[in-house]
Coordinates of C-alpha atoms in Angstrom, one line a residue:
M1432 CA 46.6 -77.2 10.2
Q1433 CA 44.0 -74.5 9.5
R1434 CA 44.9 -70.9 9.7
P1435 CA 48.5 -71.5 11.1
Y1436 CA 50.4 -68.6 12.6
V1437 CA 53.3 -68.1 15.0
H1438 CA 52.0 -68.2 18.5
H1439 CA 53.6 -67.1 21.7
I1440 CA 53.4 -70.1 24.1
A1441 CA 53.5 -67.8 27.2
F1442 CA 51.2 -65.2 25.6
Q1443 CA 52.5 -61.8 24.5
R1444 CA 49.3 -60.1 25.8
G1445 CA 45.9 -61.2 27.0
H1446 CA 42.6 -60.1 28.5
A1447 CA 42.4 -58.4 31.9
N1448 CA 41.7 -61.8 33.6
Q1449 CA 44.9 -63.3 32.2
Q1450 CA 47.4 -60.5 33.3
A1451 CA 48.6 -62.0 36.5
I1452 CA 49.0 -65.3 34.8
L1453 CA 51.1 -63.8 31.9
K1454 CA 53.2 -61.7 34.3
E1455 CA 54.3 -64.7 36.3
S1456 CA 55.0 -66.8 33.2
K1457 CA 57.0 -64.0 31.6
A1458 CA 59.0 -63.6 34.9
I1459 CA 59.9 -67.3 34.8
L1460 CA 61.1 -67.0 31.3
E1461 CA 63.1 -64.0 32.0
K1462 CA 64.7 -65.8 35.1
Y1463 CA 66.2 -68.3 32.6
N1464 CA 67.2 -65.7 30.0
I1465 CA 64.5 -66.5 27.6
D1466 CA 63.2 -63.6 25.6
W1467 CA 59.3 -64.1 26.0
L1468 CA 58.7 -61.8 23.0
K1469 CA 61.3 -62.8 20.4
G1470 CA 62.8 -65.9 21.7
R1471 CA 62.4 -69.0 19.6
E1472 CA 61.8 -71.1 22.8
N1473 CA 58.5 -69.3 23.3
L1474 CA 57.3 -69.4 19.7
T1475 CA 55.4 -72.2 17.9
W1476 CA 53.3 -72.6 14.7
T1477 CA 49.7 -73.3 15.8
P1478 CA 46.2 -72.9 14.6
N1479 CA 44.9 -69.4 15.5
K1480 CA 42.9 -70.3 18.6
N1481 CA 43.2 -71.1 22.3
H1482 CA 43.9 -67.6 23.5
N1483 CA 42.1 -68.2 26.7
K1484 CA 42.6 -68.1 30.4
K1485 CA 42.7 -71.9 30.7
A1486 CA 45.4 -72.3 28.2
A1487 CA 47.4 -69.4 29.8
Q1488 CA 47.0 -71.2 33.2
K1489 CA 48.2 -74.5 31.9
V1490 CA 51.3 -72.9 30.4
L1491 CA 52.1 -71.2 33.8
D1492 CA 51.5 -74.5 35.6
A1493 CA 54.0 -76.3 33.4
L1494 CA 56.5 -73.4 33.8
R1495 CA 56.1 -73.6 37.6
I1496 CA 57.0 -77.3 37.6
A1497 CA 60.0 -76.6 35.3
D1498 CA 61.1 -73.7 37.6
K1499 CA 61.2 -76.0 40.6
K1500 CA 63.7 -78.1 38.6
G1501 CA 65.8 -75.0 38.4
T1502 CA 67.3 -75.4 35.0
R1503 CA 66.9 -73.5 31.7
E1504 CA 66.5 -76.9 30.0
A1505 CA 63.5 -77.7 32.0
V1506 CA 61.8 -74.6 31.1
V1507 CA 62.6 -75.0 27.4
E1508 CA 61.3 -78.5 27.6
A1509 CA 58.0 -77.2 29.2
L1510 CA 57.6 -74.6 26.6
S1511 CA 58.2 -77.2 23.9
D1512 CA 55.5 -79.6 25.4
M1513 CA 53.0 -76.7 25.7
G1514 CA 53.8 -75.6 22.1
N1515 CA 53.0 -79.1 20.9
K1516 CA 49.8 -79.0 22.8
F1517 CA 48.8 -75.7 21.2
A1518 CA 49.8 -77.1 17.7
N1519 CA 47.8 -80.3 18.0
D1520 CA 44.9 -78.4 19.7
T1521 CA 45.0 -80.4 22.9
I1522 CA 46.0 -77.6 25.3
C1523 CA 42.5 -77.1 26.7
K1524 CA 41.4 -80.7 26.7

């Protein structure tokens, strides 16, 4: 992996056009007592890329599906899946 770093799966901050997406993603995490800033569930090692609206929306879409299942485990699983997609650079494909 080139230029790896610890990445927030539900982004910590983003551009103006991402703010509504990030707000909803963080709200879902907070609903299930997942610390979106420091929680291990929302962190992964990835290449330093894919900080775009498309990636943020894909994370939110996965979190919405998990939220409908209504369990913390579903949300953690969605974060893990999205983290893997960031790590292997398939999040925007």
